[in-house]
Structure formats: C-alpha cells, structure tokens
C-alpha atoms as one frame of an Amber mdcrd trajectory, in Angstrom:
protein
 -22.615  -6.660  61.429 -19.245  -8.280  59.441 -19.619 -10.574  57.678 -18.696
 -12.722  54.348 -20.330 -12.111  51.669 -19.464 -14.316  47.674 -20.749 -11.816
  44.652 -19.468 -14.181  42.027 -17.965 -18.311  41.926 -14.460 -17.583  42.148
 -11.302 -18.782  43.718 -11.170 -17.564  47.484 -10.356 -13.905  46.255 -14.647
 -14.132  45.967 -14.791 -13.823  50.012 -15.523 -10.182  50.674 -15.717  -8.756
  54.382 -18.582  -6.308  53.964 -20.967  -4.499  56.159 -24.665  -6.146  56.193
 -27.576  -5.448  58.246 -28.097  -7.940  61.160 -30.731 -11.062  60.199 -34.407
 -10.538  61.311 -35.695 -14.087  62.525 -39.031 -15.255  61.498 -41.314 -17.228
  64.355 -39.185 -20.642  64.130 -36.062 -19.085  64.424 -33.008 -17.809  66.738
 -31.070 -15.167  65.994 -27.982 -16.586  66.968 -24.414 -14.208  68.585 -21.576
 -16.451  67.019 -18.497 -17.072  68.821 -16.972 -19.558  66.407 -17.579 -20.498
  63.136 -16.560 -23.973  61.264 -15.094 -23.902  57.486 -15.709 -27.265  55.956
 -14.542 -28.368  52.121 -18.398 -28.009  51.151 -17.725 -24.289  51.245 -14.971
 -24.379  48.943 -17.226 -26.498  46.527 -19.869 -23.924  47.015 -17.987 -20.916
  46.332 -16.339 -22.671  43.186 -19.894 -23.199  41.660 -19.761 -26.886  42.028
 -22.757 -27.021  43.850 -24.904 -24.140  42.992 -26.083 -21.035  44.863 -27.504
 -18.088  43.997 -25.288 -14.960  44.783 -24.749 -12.647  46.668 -24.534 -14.888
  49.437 -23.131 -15.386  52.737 -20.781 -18.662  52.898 -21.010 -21.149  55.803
 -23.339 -23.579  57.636 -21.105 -23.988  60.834 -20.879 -22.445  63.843 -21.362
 -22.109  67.949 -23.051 -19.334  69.707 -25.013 -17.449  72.446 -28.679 -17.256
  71.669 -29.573 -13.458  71.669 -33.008 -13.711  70.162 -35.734 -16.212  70.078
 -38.870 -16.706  67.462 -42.056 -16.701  68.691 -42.479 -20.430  68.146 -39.716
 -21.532  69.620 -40.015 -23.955  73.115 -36.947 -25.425  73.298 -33.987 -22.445
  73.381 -34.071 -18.945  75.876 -32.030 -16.431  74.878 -28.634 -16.711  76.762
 -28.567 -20.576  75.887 -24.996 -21.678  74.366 -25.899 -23.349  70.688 -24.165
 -24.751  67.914 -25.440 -25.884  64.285 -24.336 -27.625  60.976 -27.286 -26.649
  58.778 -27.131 -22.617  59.312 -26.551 -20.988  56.036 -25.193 -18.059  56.340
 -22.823 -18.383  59.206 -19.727 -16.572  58.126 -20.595 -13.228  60.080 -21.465
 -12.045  63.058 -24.822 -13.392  63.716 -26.592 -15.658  62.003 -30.614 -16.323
  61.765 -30.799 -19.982  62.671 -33.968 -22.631  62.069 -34.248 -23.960  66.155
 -35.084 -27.514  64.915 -31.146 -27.313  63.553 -29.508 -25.987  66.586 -28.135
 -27.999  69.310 -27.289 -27.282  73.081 -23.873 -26.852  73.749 -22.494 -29.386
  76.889 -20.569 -27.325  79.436 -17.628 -28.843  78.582 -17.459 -28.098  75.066
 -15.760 -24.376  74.245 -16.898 -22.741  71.229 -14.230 -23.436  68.922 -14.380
 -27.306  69.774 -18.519 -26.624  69.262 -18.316 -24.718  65.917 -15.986 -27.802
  64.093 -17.172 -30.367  65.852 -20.554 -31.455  64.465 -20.260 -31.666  60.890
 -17.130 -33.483  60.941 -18.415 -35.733  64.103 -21.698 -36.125  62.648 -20.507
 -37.595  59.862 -18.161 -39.848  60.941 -20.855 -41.077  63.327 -23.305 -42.150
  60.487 -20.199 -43.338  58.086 -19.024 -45.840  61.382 -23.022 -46.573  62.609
 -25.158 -46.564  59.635 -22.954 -47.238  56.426 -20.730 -50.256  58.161 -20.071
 -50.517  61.470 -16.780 -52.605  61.540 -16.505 -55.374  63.729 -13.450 -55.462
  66.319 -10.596 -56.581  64.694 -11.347 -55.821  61.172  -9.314 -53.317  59.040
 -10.629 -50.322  57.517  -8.900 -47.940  55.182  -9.622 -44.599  56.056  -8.300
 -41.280  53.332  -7.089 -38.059  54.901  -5.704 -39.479  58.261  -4.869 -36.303
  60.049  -7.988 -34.226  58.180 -10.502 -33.287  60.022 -12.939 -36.221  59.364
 -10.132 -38.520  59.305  -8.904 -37.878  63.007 -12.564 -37.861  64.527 -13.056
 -41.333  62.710 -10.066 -42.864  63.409 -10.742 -41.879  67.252 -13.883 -43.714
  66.997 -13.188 -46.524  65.290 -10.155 -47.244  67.157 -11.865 -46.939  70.747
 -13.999 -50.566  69.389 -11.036 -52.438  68.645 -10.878 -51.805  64.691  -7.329
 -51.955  63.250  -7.503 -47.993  61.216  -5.095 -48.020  58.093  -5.026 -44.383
  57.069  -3.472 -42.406  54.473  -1.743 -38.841  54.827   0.737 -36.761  52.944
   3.398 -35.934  55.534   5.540 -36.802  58.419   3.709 -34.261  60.360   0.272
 -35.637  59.421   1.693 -39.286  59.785   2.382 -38.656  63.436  -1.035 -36.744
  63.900  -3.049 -40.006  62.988  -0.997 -42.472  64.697  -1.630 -40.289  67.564
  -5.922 -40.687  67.269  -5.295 -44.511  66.793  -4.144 -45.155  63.479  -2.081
 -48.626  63.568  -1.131 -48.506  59.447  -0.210 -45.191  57.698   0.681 -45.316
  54.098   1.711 -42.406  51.707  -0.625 -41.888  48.947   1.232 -43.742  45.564
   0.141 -46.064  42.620   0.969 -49.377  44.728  -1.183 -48.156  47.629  -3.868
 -50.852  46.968  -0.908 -53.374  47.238   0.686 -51.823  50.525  -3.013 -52.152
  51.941  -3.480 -55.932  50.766  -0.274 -56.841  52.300  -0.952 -55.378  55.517
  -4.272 -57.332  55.701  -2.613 -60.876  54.244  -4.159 -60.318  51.048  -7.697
 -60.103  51.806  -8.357 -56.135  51.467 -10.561 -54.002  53.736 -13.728 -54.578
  55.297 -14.530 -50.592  54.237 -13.111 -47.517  52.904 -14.044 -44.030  54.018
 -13.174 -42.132  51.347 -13.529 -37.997  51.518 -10.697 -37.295  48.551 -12.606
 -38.392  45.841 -11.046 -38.618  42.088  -7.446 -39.252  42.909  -7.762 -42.172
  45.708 -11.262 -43.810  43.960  -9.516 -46.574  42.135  -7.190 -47.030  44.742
  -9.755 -47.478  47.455 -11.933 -49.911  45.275  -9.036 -52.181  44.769  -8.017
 -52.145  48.567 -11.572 -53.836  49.217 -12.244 -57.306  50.569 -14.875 -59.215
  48.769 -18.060 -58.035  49.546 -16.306 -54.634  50.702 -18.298 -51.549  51.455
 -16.832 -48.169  49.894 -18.641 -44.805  51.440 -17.311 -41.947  48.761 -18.156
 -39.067  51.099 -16.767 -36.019  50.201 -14.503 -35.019  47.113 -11.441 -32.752
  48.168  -9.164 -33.787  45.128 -12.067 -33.404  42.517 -15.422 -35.273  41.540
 -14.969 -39.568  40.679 -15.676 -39.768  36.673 -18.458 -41.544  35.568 -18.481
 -45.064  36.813 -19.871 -48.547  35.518 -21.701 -50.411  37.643 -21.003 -53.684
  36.544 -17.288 -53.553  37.394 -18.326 -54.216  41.325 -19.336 -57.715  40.149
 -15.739 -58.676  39.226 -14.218 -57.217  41.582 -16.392 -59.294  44.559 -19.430
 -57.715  44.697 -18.724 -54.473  46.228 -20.508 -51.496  47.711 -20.475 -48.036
  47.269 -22.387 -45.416  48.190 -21.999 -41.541  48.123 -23.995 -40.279  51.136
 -24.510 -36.930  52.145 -25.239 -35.906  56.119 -28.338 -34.373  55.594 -29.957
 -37.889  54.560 -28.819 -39.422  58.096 -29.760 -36.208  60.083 -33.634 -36.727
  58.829 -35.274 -35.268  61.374 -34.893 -34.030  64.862 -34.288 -36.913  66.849
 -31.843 -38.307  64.649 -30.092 -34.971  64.433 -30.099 -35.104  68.497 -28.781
 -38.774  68.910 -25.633 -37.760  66.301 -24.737 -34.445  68.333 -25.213 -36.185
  71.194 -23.460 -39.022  71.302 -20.344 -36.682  69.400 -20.784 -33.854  72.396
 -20.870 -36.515  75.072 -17.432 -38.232  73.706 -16.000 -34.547  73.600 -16.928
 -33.651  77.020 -16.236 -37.199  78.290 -12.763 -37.289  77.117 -12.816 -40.142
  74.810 -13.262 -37.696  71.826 -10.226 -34.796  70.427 -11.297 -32.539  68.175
  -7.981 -30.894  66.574  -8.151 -26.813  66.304  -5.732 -27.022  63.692  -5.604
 -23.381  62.459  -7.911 -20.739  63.487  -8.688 -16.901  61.485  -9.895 -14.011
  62.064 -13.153 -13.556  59.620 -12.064 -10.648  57.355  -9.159 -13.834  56.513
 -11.345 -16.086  55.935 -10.059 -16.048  51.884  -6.730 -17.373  53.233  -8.547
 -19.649  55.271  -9.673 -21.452  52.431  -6.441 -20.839  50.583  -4.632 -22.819
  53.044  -7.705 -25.367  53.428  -7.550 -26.483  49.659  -3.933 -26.191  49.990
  -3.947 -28.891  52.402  -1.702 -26.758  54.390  -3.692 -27.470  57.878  -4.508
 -30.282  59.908  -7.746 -31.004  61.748 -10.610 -28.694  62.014 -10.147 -24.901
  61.137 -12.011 -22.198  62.463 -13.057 -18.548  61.679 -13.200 -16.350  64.642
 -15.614 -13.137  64.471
C-alpha cells in the first residue's frame, strides 16, 4: 500500500510517500480501506517533535473508511460496514489497522470526506461547549480561529442555543466564513483586542474563551474574561503559552483555565459514542456544516501541511488516497 511515512522530526519535507506492506490486525481490530483521511494541527506538532514519537512512523489518527477485515473479537463491525475514527494512528495510507472500540459507524448521510474531518474537530467542540462551560443563551463567548476548523463547528453550535459568538480571524475571506456559521462579533487579531471585546460586552468581558492558538492570543484571551471567566487553552497553533503563575487568576477575578485534551472526555466507549453521535446526527440532520476547505492527494500531503501551518486554508482539510 501508499502511504506516509516521517524518518526524522522535520519541517513537512519529513512526509515521505513510500511503499509499506498492508497492516495485519490482531483479534480486536479492523483492518480498515480508507476513503478519506483528516489532517489536524496535532500532526504538525507530532512531526515537529513537540510531542514525541518514535520514528519511522506513519502520521495521522483521522480518517473514514470501508471495513475490509474484521478481528476475531470483534461483535460490533462486518466487513463492508462504512467507519470513521479519531484515535487510529497510522492513518495517512491506504489502510489502516484500527482498535474497533475507536471506530464509529458512519450515518448514511455523512460522505467520507465530511466523516474523515468531522470527529476530531466536532468532538472537541462538543466537550469544550458541554463539559468545560456550557454558555447560557445570551451570554458572549470569545472564540480564536473563527473560520478554522474548530472554530466554524463551534461557532455553529453555540450559535444554534442562542449564545452571542465573538470570534477572531485574520482575513476578509475568513471574516465572512464565520459570520456565515453564526458569528455576531468578528475582530482582527491586534494588541487592543481585549478592549474591542470588553466594549462589545459593556465592559464586563466573556463568559469563556475557546482558545486553540495558544502563545500569541493567551494574554489577550485572559484579559477578555468576565469575573469568574472560564478559559479552555485547547490546542496551540501559534506556539506553546510560557510558563504561567497561578496566582495572577486571583487578581484578575478568579478565573479558570484549563488545557484539556479529547482523549480525557472520550474515556471510554460510551462517551466516545454519545460525542460522535450527537456530531453525526447534527451533520446528517442539517443543523451541522462541516467546511472541506482544501482537499490533497496523499503523496501531497507535505504541502498539505505547508499550507495548514501557513494558515493558508479554511475549515477542515483532507488527504485523499
């Protein structure tokens, strides 16, 4: 099969299309045909060496597929059955060996592209919005990286129950993007952006910020907070926040913030199912876009991630096989 493969931590001249034998699946397992696989900023973090990994590897822990083979163990899939995952390393290829308590059925109504970006991204904007802080309707929330992936599936969701979405983008292009998923504030990233915030919310601040850029919006979000404010630092696209002391949330009204990771609210099996669930039913419902904004073939999947830290594309991107 093609695939991926990273010899060495490396810009993305490391991804190498090579020729590797197909997986072999062990009892709990499907051996998984992809149609579509999901590139998410965690790879480029990965690949960088900012979170380890022994190489050679194969990148990538997204994807949708047909199942063509199915472990001895396994109950729940047949072969034939439409899947897609989050938690599937090595999904940059072909086919992928899969763990069947990760995989999740694929609604008729979802296409494989839609499947393969749609659950990492959804998944964790349904645990930032229902288990971090679950705005009220009416309040404001600040939300970083408006028309990113992330940003347009929360947006989407928060908007549907009545929360006013402030969000934050780079261009005219992106400005329009989030307005279009519900945004009713978009600001340019600046110095004063805590102030624009606190004047669109008569001085009070934000109820929470969801905050995936990391080092270069931290302060920023912090000071857009309302007193007793609830910051979730998810994700780090412009770099890792510096050290950080604790006692400055006192002073500035007793905030909250937290750096959660998805696999802490995807604990086990059922709560896996309810967050694909409830993400596949809005998608198949209608209530829920998922932006394709840029998809590759996978012997590009080095530009791919070019373009991705680039913050040349909008949305979810996708690697085609």
């Amino acid at each position: 099969m093609r695939a991926i493969q990273v010899s060495e931590n490396g810009g993305p001249e490391v991804l190498k299309s090579v020729e590797l034998p197909d997986p072999q699946i062990g009892p709990d397992q499907l051996l998984v045909d992809i149609d579509a696989i999901g590139i998410n900023f965690i790879d480029t973090y990965i690949r960088t060496g900012r979170y380890p990994q022994a190489v050679p590897y194969v990148p990538g822990s997204e994807g949708s597929g047909v199942v063509a083979e199915v472990g001895a163990n396994v109950t729940e899939f047949a072969v034939g059955d439409r899947v897609a995952w989050s938690a599937g390393p090595g999904s940059y290829a072909q086919r992928v060996a899969i763990n069947a308590a990760v995989a999740i059925p694929v609604p008729a109504g979802v296409d494989a592209q839609v499947a393969a970006s749609a659950l990492l991204q959804g998944m964790t904007a349904h645990y930032l919005t229902e288990s971090i802080y679950k705005p009220a309707p009416g309040e404001s929330v600040l939300v970083h990286a408006g028309a990113g992936g992330v940003g347009l599936i929360l947006t989407q969701l928060l908007a549907a129950r009545g929360v006013r979405v402030i969000t934050t983008v780079s261009s005219d292009e992106k400005e329009a993007l989030s307005r279009e998923a519900g945004a009713a504030e978009v600001l340019r990233y600046s110095d004063d952006l805590a102030d624009h915030v606190r004047k669109l919310t008569d001085g009070i601040g934000v109820a929470a910020v969801y905050d995936g850029v990391g080092a270069s919006t931290f302060e920023a979000s912090l000071a857009s907070l309302r007193v007793r404010g609830t910051l979730a630092l998810f994700g780090g696209a412009s770099g890792p926040v510096p050290p950080f002391d604790l006692q400055r949330l006192g002073g500035a009204g007793s905030l909250i913030v937290t750096r959660p990771t998805l696999a802490h609210y995807t604990r086990d099996r059922a709560e896996l199912l309810w967050r694909a669930g409830d993400i596949f039913d809005a998608i198949a419902g209608g209530s829920l876009h998922i932006r394709i904004g840029a998809t590759y073939p996978l012997a590009e999947a080095a530009q791919a991630h070019r373009d991705l830290e680039g913050r040349k594309t909008t949305g979810s991107i996708v690697l085609l096989p």
